[in-house]
């Protein structure tokens, strides 16, 4: 999971730098031009609304609805959805959902909440990273060291905190 988590986090952060700039976020490129079909029993689907709740490392409580676009997702070792407030990536092989919420326009002091959640049943639990783009990108080397092979969300949270990342906790649930 380690290599995929860091790569997924980097890929999720990169388009945020373009958000709000008037340019559309870059789309994922499918290797060899062959799209992989979303499974019929997929946990995450276009048009869904997910709720990200949690507590940031500094104690701030958050609750955000993330509405996924109705368009088909892009495949790149998982499915990347555009959401109304950020990006939403489902990595089924790693049992991971990465959800971002950009709280203001994309400026140097933009607040971003990023939930890196391990899938548990029909939702996900994990770590909540908060800050501006530079702060979140500075966590990547520490995440690389922390995310070897956690068996569950609790182990994941402990490993990330032990690595020195200022992380809160988050939950992602499908709004019914």
mmCIF file of C-alpha atoms in Angstrom, residues 32 45 57 63 71 73 96 114-115 137 147:
data_model
loop_
_atom_site.group_PDB
_atom_site.id
_atom_site.type_symbol
_atom_site.label_atom_id
_atom_site.label_comp_id
_atom_site.label_asym_id
_atom_site.label_seq_id
_atom_site.Cartn_x
_atom_site.Cartn_y
_atom_site.Cartn_z
ATOM 1 C CA UNK A 32 -2.549 2.586 -23.464
ATOM 2 C CA UNK A 45 -20.202 5.838 -8.231
ATOM 3 C CA UNK A 57 -5.063 17.868 14.441
ATOM 4 C CA UNK A 63 -18.422 18.143 8.306
ATOM 5 C CA UNK A 71 -19.515 11.966 -15.347
ATOM 6 C CA UNK A 73 -14.625 8.536 -13.403
ATOM 7 C CA UNK A 96 -8.324 3.503 0.197
ATOM 8 C CA UNK A 114 -7.665 15.789 2.890
ATOM 9 C CA UNK A 115 -9.071 12.553 4.254
ATOM 10 C CA UNK A 137 2.934 18.317 0.180
ATOM 11 C CA UNK A 147 2.179 3.702 5.559
#
